[in-house]
Amino acid sequence: MTHEEPHEARPEAQADTAPGGTAPAPAPAPVTVLGLGAMGTALAEAFLAAGHPTTVWNRTPGKAEPLVGRGAVAAPSPEAAITAGGPIVACVLDYDALTAVLSGQEALLSGRTLVNLTSGSPEQARAFADRAADIGLDYLDGAIMITPPGIGGPDATVLYSGAPEVLARHRTVLAALGEPVDLGPDAGIAGLYDTALLGLMWSALSGWLHGVALVGADGVRAAEFTPIATRWLSGAVAGFVDRYAAQTDTRTFPGDDASLDVHLAAMEHLLHASRARGVDTTLPEVFADHVRRAVAAGHGGDSYARLIEVIAK
Ligand code: NAP
């Protein structure tokens, strides 16, 4: 959404990046954080650490006290927080909580900027963006891809979508949280990536735990197994993913590295080793089920990427 005229007068509309790169860097821009759970507190701490004047509000007031001790201003109400100045960064439990906090504040929100880092579905983000447009609120949706201790650190990435111009305007302040990644104008895309990436994380974590259980049954400690596992994940497995991305996009699946027939035989070894050690086989049964279906359809000579046709149907 664009609101060119009122932007000039609004405190949060002030760009936090120096134009042209030659002017001296401006003073750190103000920012407001709504929600001081584990994540909201980490966000406020990162803004304070980067020198941004930070206003905070939480439903349960006591959670603001440690932040006030570090220089934050505690707003006594959502109204006071919304009007404190700077972009409003919201991070509460879910969209119902966010709606509860903002309901009745439409007049105050008009002409302001909301960066919503509350997790939700892509559909919730799109519906919220539509409501924001109706009341003249600039809305940027975001997904935080790290846990609270990592906020502001080198592994912190925050995905944004819905309003590239809002991200550009507030990029410096938002960069205090982690590397901002712009996923374009569809407000639902950040949440969609979030769910996809969490699915990938859970698959990897459960696969690692399955491996830990398997080697642990023969006396190997997780700390011994894990350096080999992380090297495998970040090296070879990451390389397979890069290779199969192109195959998946072009729907061509040459099995010239390892065919599904070869994968299925290896999966039978995993199932056998798991059963022999009393390790749960639910996870490898899922892998094997996907491969068996592709093989039954005549694709045993193809690469692992062929399974997209089983999974995406
Ligand atoms: P949390 O520690 O449980 O904090 C929840 C926050 O929501 C608290 O500030 C709580 O206020 C507030 N809240 C809940 N219901 C409310 C309501 N009806 N009205 C007003 N405020 C309400 O959760 P969190 O870990 O900070 O997570 C916050 C968001 O960040 C979630 O959407 C989560 O999915 C997302 N996120 C978290 C992580 C993570 O690793 N923790 C990572 C990425 C994304 P009170 O203090 O008053 O209860």
mmCIF file of C-alpha atoms and ligand atoms in Angstrom:
data_model
loop_
_atom_site.group_PDB
_atom_site.id
_atom_site.type_symbol
_atom_site.label_atom_id
_atom_site.label_comp_id
_atom_site.label_asym_id
_atom_site.label_seq_id
_atom_site.Cartn_x
_atom_site.Cartn_y
_atom_site.Cartn_z
ATOM 1 C CA MET A 1 0.000 0.000 0.000
ATOM 2 C CA THR A 2 1.272 3.521 -0.617
ATOM 3 C CA HIS A 3 0.560 6.612 1.478
ATOM 4 C CA GLU A 4 2.960 9.130 0.120
ATOM 5 C CA GLU A 5 1.500 12.341 1.604
ATOM 6 C CA PRO A 6 1.060 11.354 5.256
ATOM 7 C CA HIS A 7 4.449 9.609 5.274
ATOM 8 C CA GLU A 8 6.243 12.927 5.407
ATOM 9 C CA ALA A 9 4.624 13.803 8.715
ATOM 10 C CA ARG A 10 4.836 10.398 10.395
ATOM 11 C CA PRO A 11 7.714 9.599 12.701
ATOM 12 C CA GLU A 12 7.987 5.994 11.502
ATOM 13 C CA ALA A 13 8.034 7.087 7.864
ATOM 14 C CA GLN A 14 11.456 8.610 8.329
ATOM 15 C CA ALA A 15 13.870 6.376 6.426
ATOM 16 C CA ASP A 16 16.488 4.816 8.674
ATOM 17 C CA THR A 17 19.075 4.584 5.915
ATOM 18 C CA ALA A 18 21.207 7.501 4.736
ATOM 19 C CA PRO A 19 20.317 8.540 1.148
ATOM 20 C CA GLY A 20 23.066 8.047 -1.422
ATOM 21 C CA GLY A 21 25.457 6.510 1.052
ATOM 22 C CA THR A 22 27.529 9.706 1.373
ATOM 23 C CA ALA A 23 25.674 11.541 4.170
ATOM 24 C CA PRO A 24 26.627 10.762 7.751
ATOM 25 C CA ALA A 25 24.641 7.862 9.201
ATOM 26 C CA PRO A 26 21.467 9.116 10.887
ATOM 27 C CA ALA A 27 20.852 8.579 14.591
ATOM 28 C CA PRO A 28 19.344 5.137 15.253
ATOM 29 C CA ALA A 29 15.646 5.273 14.419
ATOM 30 C CA PRO A 30 12.973 4.668 17.077
ATOM 31 C CA VAL A 31 11.039 1.403 17.144
ATOM 32 C CA THR A 32 8.222 -0.093 19.169
ATOM 33 C CA VAL A 33 7.848 -3.756 20.182
ATOM 34 C CA LEU A 34 4.430 -5.232 21.001
ATOM 35 C CA GLY A 35 4.683 -8.534 22.885
ATOM 36 C CA LEU A 36 7.476 -9.448 25.291
ATOM 37 C CA GLY A 37 7.437 -13.203 25.357
ATOM 38 C CA ALA A 38 10.696 -15.065 24.778
ATOM 39 C CA MET A 39 10.949 -13.794 21.216
ATOM 40 C CA GLY A 40 9.613 -10.257 21.697
ATOM 41 C CA THR A 41 12.051 -9.746 24.567
ATOM 42 C CA ALA A 42 14.943 -10.894 22.357
ATOM 43 C CA LEU A 43 13.799 -8.500 19.610
ATOM 44 C CA ALA A 44 13.649 -5.562 22.035
ATOM 45 C CA GLU A 45 17.082 -6.471 23.440
ATOM 46 C CA ALA A 46 18.556 -6.504 19.917
ATOM 47 C CA PHE A 47 17.048 -3.085 19.088
ATOM 48 C CA LEU A 48 18.417 -1.658 22.351
ATOM 49 C CA ALA A 49 21.829 -3.212 21.720
ATOM 50 C CA ALA A 50 21.901 -1.507 18.303
ATOM 51 C CA GLY A 51 21.107 1.831 19.946
ATOM 52 C CA HIS A 52 17.514 2.227 18.735
ATOM 53 C CA PRO A 53 15.212 4.151 21.085
ATOM 54 C CA THR A 54 12.819 1.305 21.924
ATOM 55 C CA THR A 55 9.287 1.467 23.310
ATOM 56 C CA VAL A 56 7.839 -1.805 24.579
ATOM 57 C CA TRP A 57 4.410 -3.059 25.576
ATOM 58 C CA ASN A 58 3.244 -6.418 26.880
ATOM 59 C CA ARG A 59 -0.129 -7.664 28.117
ATOM 60 C CA THR A 60 1.535 -8.706 31.384
ATOM 61 C CA PRO A 61 3.379 -5.517 32.411
ATOM 62 C CA GLY A 62 6.104 -7.049 34.616
ATOM 63 C CA LYS A 63 7.903 -8.461 31.582
ATOM 64 C CA ALA A 64 8.915 -4.944 30.503
ATOM 65 C CA GLU A 65 10.898 -4.210 33.663
ATOM 66 C CA PRO A 66 14.257 -5.797 32.719
ATOM 67 C CA LEU A 67 14.108 -3.995 29.362
ATOM 68 C CA VAL A 68 13.381 -0.664 31.036
ATOM 69 C CA GLY A 69 16.514 -1.290 33.082
ATOM 70 C CA ARG A 70 18.393 -1.468 29.771
ATOM 71 C CA GLY A 71 16.933 1.759 28.421
ATOM 72 C CA ALA A 72 13.558 0.835 26.945
ATOM 73 C CA VAL A 73 10.448 2.911 27.544
ATOM 74 C CA ALA A 74 7.476 0.876 28.791
ATOM 75 C CA ALA A 75 4.224 2.042 27.196
ATOM 76 C CA PRO A 76 1.307 1.763 29.618
ATOM 77 C CA SER A 77 -1.167 0.683 26.919
ATOM 78 C CA PRO A 78 -1.289 -0.542 23.328
ATOM 79 C CA GLU A 79 -2.521 2.942 22.378
ATOM 80 C CA ALA A 80 0.575 4.543 23.874
ATOM 81 C CA ALA A 81 2.814 1.982 22.172
ATOM 82 C CA ILE A 82 1.198 2.460 18.776
ATOM 83 C CA THR A 83 1.660 6.232 18.928
ATOM 84 C CA ALA A 84 5.191 6.182 20.392
ATOM 85 C CA GLY A 85 6.827 6.539 16.963
ATOM 86 C CA GLY A 86 8.789 4.363 14.598
ATOM 87 C CA PRO A 87 7.656 1.104 13.079
ATOM 88 C CA ILE A 88 5.578 -1.144 15.340
ATOM 89 C CA VAL A 89 7.127 -4.616 15.530
ATOM 90 C CA ALA A 90 4.569 -7.126 16.817
ATOM 91 C CA CYS A 91 5.500 -10.555 18.134
ATOM 92 C CA VAL A 92 2.719 -12.159 20.130
ATOM 93 C CA LEU A 93 1.555 -15.755 20.331
ATOM 94 C CA ASP A 94 -0.670 -15.877 17.239
ATOM 95 C CA TYR A 95 -2.966 -13.845 15.013
ATOM 96 C CA ASP A 96 -5.849 -14.093 17.498
ATOM 97 C CA ALA A 97 -3.634 -12.442 20.117
ATOM 98 C CA LEU A 98 -2.510 -9.793 17.627
ATOM 99 C CA THR A 99 -6.112 -9.065 16.683
ATOM 100 C CA ALA A 100 -7.017 -8.790 20.386
ATOM 101 C CA VAL A 101 -4.203 -6.268 20.947
ATOM 102 C CA LEU A 102 -4.985 -4.114 17.914
ATOM 103 C CA SER A 103 -8.747 -4.318 17.878
ATOM 104 C CA GLY A 104 -10.369 -0.915 18.350
ATOM 105 C CA GLN A 105 -7.090 0.866 17.462
ATOM 106 C CA GLU A 106 -7.849 1.298 13.771
ATOM 107 C CA ALA A 107 -7.859 5.112 13.862
ATOM 108 C CA LEU A 108 -4.472 5.225 15.602
ATOM 109 C CA LEU A 109 -3.010 2.615 13.264
ATOM 110 C CA SER A 110 -4.004 4.527 10.138
ATOM 111 C CA GLY A 111 -0.862 5.982 8.549
ATOM 112 C CA ARG A 112 1.495 3.906 10.691
ATOM 113 C CA THR A 113 3.698 0.895 9.924
ATOM 114 C CA LEU A 114 3.240 -2.577 11.397
ATOM 115 C CA VAL A 115 5.940 -5.231 11.003
ATOM 116 C CA ASN A 116 4.274 -8.437 12.112
ATOM 117 C CA LEU A 117 6.709 -11.117 13.266
ATOM 118 C CA THR A 118 3.948 -13.225 14.825
ATOM 119 C CA SER A 119 3.843 -16.698 13.255
ATOM 120 C CA GLY A 120 0.776 -17.709 11.288
ATOM 121 C CA SER A 121 -0.454 -19.271 8.086
ATOM 122 C CA PRO A 122 -0.026 -17.589 4.678
ATOM 123 C CA GLU A 123 -3.809 -17.180 4.562
ATOM 124 C CA GLN A 124 -3.831 -15.339 7.900
ATOM 125 C CA ALA A 125 -1.075 -13.005 6.688
ATOM 126 C CA ARG A 126 -2.929 -12.212 3.464
ATOM 127 C CA ALA A 127 -6.197 -11.559 5.314
ATOM 128 C CA PHE A 128 -4.374 -9.305 7.795
ATOM 129 C CA ALA A 129 -2.697 -7.414 4.937
ATOM 130 C CA ASP A 130 -6.123 -6.826 3.371
ATOM 131 C CA ARG A 131 -7.490 -5.463 6.661
ATOM 132 C CA ALA A 132 -4.403 -3.261 7.046
ATOM 133 C CA ALA A 133 -4.951 -1.828 3.568
ATOM 134 C CA ASP A 134 -8.558 -1.052 4.486
ATOM 135 C CA ILE A 135 -7.486 1.099 7.462
ATOM 136 C CA GLY A 136 -4.432 2.705 5.804
ATOM 137 C CA LEU A 137 -1.832 0.777 7.810
ATOM 138 C CA ASP A 138 1.461 -0.083 6.075
ATOM 139 C CA TYR A 139 1.884 -3.809 6.692
ATOM 140 C CA LEU A 140 4.995 -5.952 6.391
ATOM 141 C CA ASP A 141 4.790 -9.608 7.342
ATOM 142 C CA GLY A 142 7.830 -11.426 8.661
ATOM 143 C CA ALA A 143 9.026 -14.867 9.717
ATOM 144 C CA ILE A 144 11.887 -15.258 12.171
ATOM 145 C CA MET A 145 14.107 -18.215 11.265
ATOM 146 C CA ILE A 146 16.006 -18.528 14.545
ATOM 147 C CA THR A 147 15.239 -19.059 18.244
ATOM 148 C CA PRO A 148 15.474 -16.112 20.700
ATOM 149 C CA PRO A 149 19.131 -16.613 21.765
ATOM 150 C CA GLY A 150 20.209 -16.280 18.120
ATOM 151 C CA ILE A 151 18.427 -12.962 17.449
ATOM 152 C CA GLY A 152 20.934 -10.378 16.223
ATOM 153 C CA GLY A 153 23.583 -13.063 15.690
ATOM 154 C CA PRO A 154 25.280 -14.274 12.497
ATOM 155 C CA ASP A 155 22.830 -17.157 11.902
ATOM 156 C CA ALA A 156 19.719 -15.004 12.296
ATOM 157 C CA THR A 157 17.590 -14.564 9.182
ATOM 158 C CA VAL A 158 14.223 -12.845 9.071
ATOM 159 C CA LEU A 159 12.079 -13.340 5.976
ATOM 160 C CA TYR A 160 9.804 -10.462 4.955
ATOM 161 C CA SER A 161 6.993 -10.149 2.439
ATOM 162 C CA GLY A 162 4.089 -7.881 1.685
ATOM 163 C CA ALA A 163 5.661 -4.438 1.284
ATOM 164 C CA PRO A 164 9.190 -4.204 -0.170
ATOM 165 C CA GLU A 165 9.052 -0.400 0.168
ATOM 166 C CA VAL A 166 8.424 -0.703 3.917
ATOM 167 C CA LEU A 167 11.342 -3.100 4.283
ATOM 168 C CA ALA A 168 13.574 -0.737 2.286
ATOM 169 C CA ARG A 169 12.519 2.198 4.479
ATOM 170 C CA HIS A 170 13.195 0.374 7.761
ATOM 171 C CA ARG A 171 15.938 -1.985 6.676
ATOM 172 C CA THR A 172 18.579 -0.633 9.039
ATOM 173 C CA VAL A 173 16.449 -0.944 12.168
ATOM 174 C CA LEU A 174 15.196 -4.407 11.153
ATOM 175 C CA ALA A 175 18.754 -5.540 10.381
ATOM 176 C CA ALA A 176 19.427 -5.352 14.138
ATOM 177 C CA LEU A 177 17.402 -8.599 14.427
ATOM 178 C CA GLY A 178 19.120 -10.596 11.695
ATOM 179 C CA GLU A 179 19.708 -10.481 7.967
ATOM 180 C CA PRO A 180 16.497 -9.196 6.332
ATOM 181 C CA VAL A 181 15.451 -11.188 3.257
ATOM 182 C CA ASP A 182 12.856 -9.587 0.959
ATOM 183 C CA LEU A 183 10.449 -12.162 -0.532
ATOM 184 C CA GLY A 184 8.333 -9.655 -2.452
ATOM 185 C CA PRO A 185 4.911 -8.052 -2.306
ATOM 186 C CA ASP A 186 2.688 -11.056 -1.429
ATOM 187 C CA ALA A 187 2.189 -10.862 2.363
ATOM 188 C CA GLY A 188 1.597 -14.637 2.556
ATOM 189 C CA ILE A 189 4.966 -15.713 1.152
ATOM 190 C CA ALA A 190 7.086 -15.178 4.280
ATOM 191 C CA GLY A 191 4.727 -17.423 6.279
ATOM 192 C CA LEU A 192 4.683 -19.976 3.474
ATOM 193 C CA TYR A 193 8.499 -20.148 3.440
ATOM 194 C CA ASP A 194 8.400 -20.367 7.242
ATOM 195 C CA THR A 195 6.172 -23.457 7.214
ATOM 196 C CA ALA A 196 8.213 -25.073 4.422
ATOM 197 C CA LEU A 197 11.502 -24.395 6.211
ATOM 198 C CA LEU A 198 10.178 -25.650 9.539
ATOM 199 C CA GLY A 199 9.076 -28.854 7.812
ATOM 200 C CA LEU A 200 12.599 -29.213 6.473
ATOM 201 C CA MET A 201 14.026 -28.571 9.956
ATOM 202 C CA TRP A 202 11.764 -31.159 11.589
ATOM 203 C CA SER A 203 12.634 -33.734 8.925
ATOM 204 C CA ALA A 204 16.340 -33.101 9.509
ATOM 205 C CA LEU A 205 16.055 -33.096 13.317
ATOM 206 C CA SER A 206 13.986 -36.294 13.408
ATOM 207 C CA GLY A 207 16.351 -37.924 10.913
ATOM 208 C CA TRP A 208 19.300 -36.956 13.112
ATOM 209 C CA LEU A 209 17.535 -38.283 16.236
ATOM 210 C CA HIS A 210 16.786 -41.528 14.396
ATOM 211 C CA GLY A 211 20.479 -41.802 13.616
ATOM 212 C CA VAL A 212 21.402 -41.012 17.231
ATOM 213 C CA ALA A 213 19.035 -43.784 18.410
ATOM 214 C CA LEU A 214 20.457 -46.231 15.886
ATOM 215 C CA VAL A 215 24.143 -45.715 16.676
ATOM 216 C CA GLY A 216 23.322 -45.232 20.359
ATOM 217 C CA ALA A 217 21.898 -48.769 20.490
ATOM 218 C CA ASP A 218 25.431 -49.973 19.694
ATOM 219 C CA GLY A 219 27.052 -47.697 22.282
ATOM 220 C CA VAL A 220 27.969 -44.646 20.176
ATOM 221 C CA ARG A 221 27.329 -41.303 21.914
ATOM 222 C CA ALA A 222 25.444 -38.522 20.142
ATOM 223 C CA ALA A 223 28.506 -36.292 20.556
ATOM 224 C CA GLU A 224 30.613 -38.785 18.586
ATOM 225 C CA PHE A 225 28.056 -39.262 15.806
ATOM 226 C CA THR A 226 27.059 -35.608 15.403
ATOM 227 C CA PRO A 227 30.205 -34.082 13.827
ATOM 228 C CA ILE A 228 29.980 -36.707 11.061
ATOM 229 C CA ALA A 229 26.238 -36.025 10.714
ATOM 230 C CA THR A 230 26.599 -32.237 10.425
ATOM 231 C CA ARG A 231 29.420 -32.594 7.891
ATOM 232 C CA TRP A 232 27.179 -34.913 5.848
ATOM 233 C CA LEU A 233 24.242 -32.485 6.066
ATOM 234 C CA SER A 234 26.093 -29.268 5.225
ATOM 235 C CA GLY A 235 28.275 -30.826 2.543
ATOM 236 C CA ALA A 236 26.932 -33.784 0.593
ATOM 237 C CA VAL A 237 23.229 -33.464 1.425
ATOM 238 C CA ALA A 238 23.209 -29.707 0.708
ATOM 239 C CA GLY A 239 24.829 -30.539 -2.640
ATOM 240 C CA PHE A 240 22.105 -33.110 -3.441
ATOM 241 C CA VAL A 241 19.447 -30.482 -2.719
ATOM 242 C CA ASP A 242 21.091 -27.982 -5.089
ATOM 243 C CA ARG A 243 21.348 -30.613 -7.824
ATOM 244 C CA TYR A 244 17.740 -31.812 -7.405
ATOM 245 C CA ALA A 245 16.287 -28.275 -7.350
ATOM 246 C CA ALA A 246 17.068 -27.900 -11.051
ATOM 247 C CA GLN A 247 15.703 -31.402 -11.785
ATOM 248 C CA THR A 248 12.508 -30.629 -9.878
ATOM 249 C CA ASP A 249 11.928 -27.339 -11.724
ATOM 250 C CA THR A 250 12.486 -28.951 -15.134
ATOM 251 C CA ARG A 251 10.740 -32.233 -14.241
ATOM 252 C CA THR A 252 13.678 -34.237 -15.599
ATOM 253 C CA PHE A 253 15.071 -36.850 -13.216
ATOM 254 C CA PRO A 254 18.171 -38.595 -14.601
ATOM 255 C CA GLY A 255 19.191 -41.287 -12.122
ATOM 256 C CA ASP A 256 22.851 -40.927 -12.985
ATOM 257 C CA ASP A 257 24.022 -40.369 -9.402
ATOM 258 C CA ALA A 258 21.867 -42.801 -7.407
ATOM 259 C CA SER A 259 18.665 -44.384 -8.698
ATOM 260 C CA LEU A 260 15.498 -44.937 -6.668
ATOM 261 C CA ASP A 261 16.173 -48.707 -6.907
ATOM 262 C CA VAL A 262 19.505 -48.117 -5.133
ATOM 263 C CA HIS A 263 17.875 -45.834 -2.524
ATOM 264 C CA LEU A 264 15.162 -48.437 -1.829
ATOM 265 C CA ALA A 265 17.750 -51.163 -1.187
ATOM 266 C CA ALA A 266 19.557 -48.839 1.258
ATOM 267 C CA MET A 267 16.267 -48.015 2.970
ATOM 268 C CA GLU A 268 15.653 -51.727 3.533
ATOM 269 C CA HIS A 269 19.015 -51.806 5.361
ATOM 270 C CA LEU A 270 17.915 -48.872 7.527
ATOM 271 C CA LEU A 271 14.606 -50.600 8.305
ATOM 272 C CA HIS A 272 16.392 -53.867 9.139
ATOM 273 C CA ALA A 273 18.989 -52.164 11.374
ATOM 274 C CA SER A 274 16.249 -50.188 13.145
ATOM 275 C CA ARG A 275 14.055 -53.231 13.824
ATOM 276 C CA ALA A 276 17.056 -55.240 15.030
ATOM 277 C CA ARG A 277 17.763 -52.513 17.648
ATOM 278 C CA GLY A 278 14.180 -51.796 18.677
ATOM 279 C CA VAL A 279 14.327 -48.316 17.121
ATOM 280 C CA ASP A 280 11.034 -46.795 15.918
ATOM 281 C CA THR A 281 10.615 -47.316 12.153
ATOM 282 C CA THR A 282 7.886 -44.753 11.454
ATOM 283 C CA LEU A 283 10.272 -42.308 9.795
ATOM 284 C CA PRO A 284 12.107 -44.728 7.465
ATOM 285 C CA GLU A 285 8.766 -46.331 6.581
ATOM 286 C CA VAL A 286 7.652 -42.923 5.246
ATOM 287 C CA PHE A 287 10.786 -42.645 3.091
ATOM 288 C CA ALA A 288 10.389 -46.202 1.818
ATOM 289 C CA ASP A 289 6.680 -45.733 1.109
ATOM 290 C CA HIS A 290 7.428 -42.745 -1.137
ATOM 291 C CA VAL A 291 10.144 -44.616 -3.010
ATOM 292 C CA ARG A 292 8.098 -47.819 -3.387
ATOM 293 C CA ARG A 293 5.252 -45.829 -4.967
ATOM 294 C CA ALA A 294 7.597 -44.172 -7.476
ATOM 295 C CA VAL A 295 9.265 -47.513 -8.264
ATOM 296 C CA ALA A 296 5.838 -49.164 -8.721
ATOM 297 C CA ALA A 297 4.996 -46.413 -11.222
ATOM 298 C CA GLY A 298 8.048 -47.436 -13.258
ATOM 299 C CA HIS A 299 10.565 -44.833 -12.067
ATOM 300 C CA GLY A 300 13.116 -47.058 -10.314
ATOM 301 C CA GLY A 301 15.906 -45.834 -12.587
ATOM 302 C CA ASP A 302 15.257 -42.148 -11.825
ATOM 303 C CA SER A 303 16.837 -39.848 -9.272
ATOM 304 C CA TYR A 304 15.476 -39.122 -5.791
ATOM 305 C CA ALA A 305 13.975 -35.860 -7.112
ATOM 306 C CA ARG A 306 11.304 -37.954 -8.918
ATOM 307 C CA LEU A 307 9.568 -38.227 -5.513
ATOM 308 C CA ILE A 308 8.240 -34.678 -6.011
ATOM 309 C CA GLU A 309 5.491 -36.353 -8.049
ATOM 310 C CA VAL A 310 4.513 -38.506 -5.052
ATOM 311 C CA ILE A 311 4.710 -35.652 -2.554
ATOM 312 C CA ALA A 312 3.235 -32.743 -4.532
ATOM 313 C CA LYS A 313 0.223 -34.505 -5.967
HETATM 314 P P1 NAP B 1 5.816 -16.730 24.239
HETATM 315 O O1 NAP B 1 7.084 -16.655 24.989
HETATM 316 O O2 NAP B 1 4.791 -17.734 24.644
HETATM 317 O O3 NAP B 1 5.165 -15.271 24.285
HETATM 318 C C1 NAP B 1 3.841 -15.066 23.819
HETATM 319 C C2 NAP B 1 3.566 -13.579 23.820
HETATM 320 O O4 NAP B 1 2.234 -13.385 23.311
HETATM 321 C C3 NAP B 1 3.604 -12.936 25.216
HETATM 322 O O5 NAP B 1 4.072 -11.615 25.110
HETATM 323 C C4 NAP B 1 2.119 -12.953 25.600
HETATM 324 O O6 NAP B 1 1.770 -11.987 26.550
HETATM 325 C C5 NAP B 1 1.503 -12.621 24.265
HETATM 326 N N1 NAP B 1 0.097 -12.965 24.196
HETATM 327 C C6 NAP B 1 -0.448 -14.212 24.146
HETATM 328 N N2 NAP B 1 -1.781 -14.122 24.065
HETATM 329 C C7 NAP B 1 -2.081 -12.800 24.077
HETATM 330 C C8 NAP B 1 -3.287 -12.075 24.012
HETATM 331 N N3 NAP B 1 -4.488 -12.683 23.894
HETATM 332 N N4 NAP B 1 -3.221 -10.727 24.032
HETATM 333 C C9 NAP B 1 -2.020 -10.091 24.132
HETATM 334 N N5 NAP B 1 -0.835 -10.712 24.205
HETATM 335 C C10 NAP B 1 -0.881 -12.073 24.152
HETATM 336 O O7 NAP B 1 6.086 -16.977 22.684
HETATM 337 P P2 NAP B 1 7.361 -16.546 21.824
HETATM 338 O O8 NAP B 1 8.328 -17.662 21.810
HETATM 339 O O9 NAP B 1 7.771 -15.180 22.216
HETATM 340 O O10 NAP B 1 6.711 -16.498 20.372
HETATM 341 C C11 NAP B 1 6.037 -15.338 19.910
HETATM 342 C C12 NAP B 1 5.817 -15.488 18.414
HETATM 343 O O11 NAP B 1 7.094 -15.617 17.780
HETATM 344 C C13 NAP B 1 4.988 -16.719 18.048
HETATM 345 O O12 NAP B 1 4.122 -16.418 16.971
HETATM 346 C C14 NAP B 1 6.063 -17.701 17.628
HETATM 347 O O13 NAP B 1 5.592 -18.687 16.710
HETATM 348 C C15 NAP B 1 7.070 -16.767 16.952
HETATM 349 N N6 NAP B 1 8.392 -17.366 16.873
HETATM 350 C C16 NAP B 1 8.978 -17.879 17.981
HETATM 351 C C17 NAP B 1 10.213 -18.497 17.886
HETATM 352 C C18 NAP B 1 10.886 -19.096 19.096
HETATM 353 O O14 NAP B 1 11.879 -19.808 18.923
HETATM 354 N N7 NAP B 1 10.408 -18.835 20.322
HETATM 355 C C19 NAP B 1 10.862 -18.565 16.637
HETATM 356 C C20 NAP B 1 10.260 -17.994 15.525
HETATM 357 C C21 NAP B 1 9.012 -17.409 15.651
HETATM 358 P P3 NAP B 1 1.779 -12.344 28.120
HETATM 359 O O15 NAP B 1 3.211 -12.193 28.567
HETATM 360 O O16 NAP B 1 0.882 -11.341 28.726
HETATM 361 O O17 NAP B 1 1.282 -13.749 28.277
#
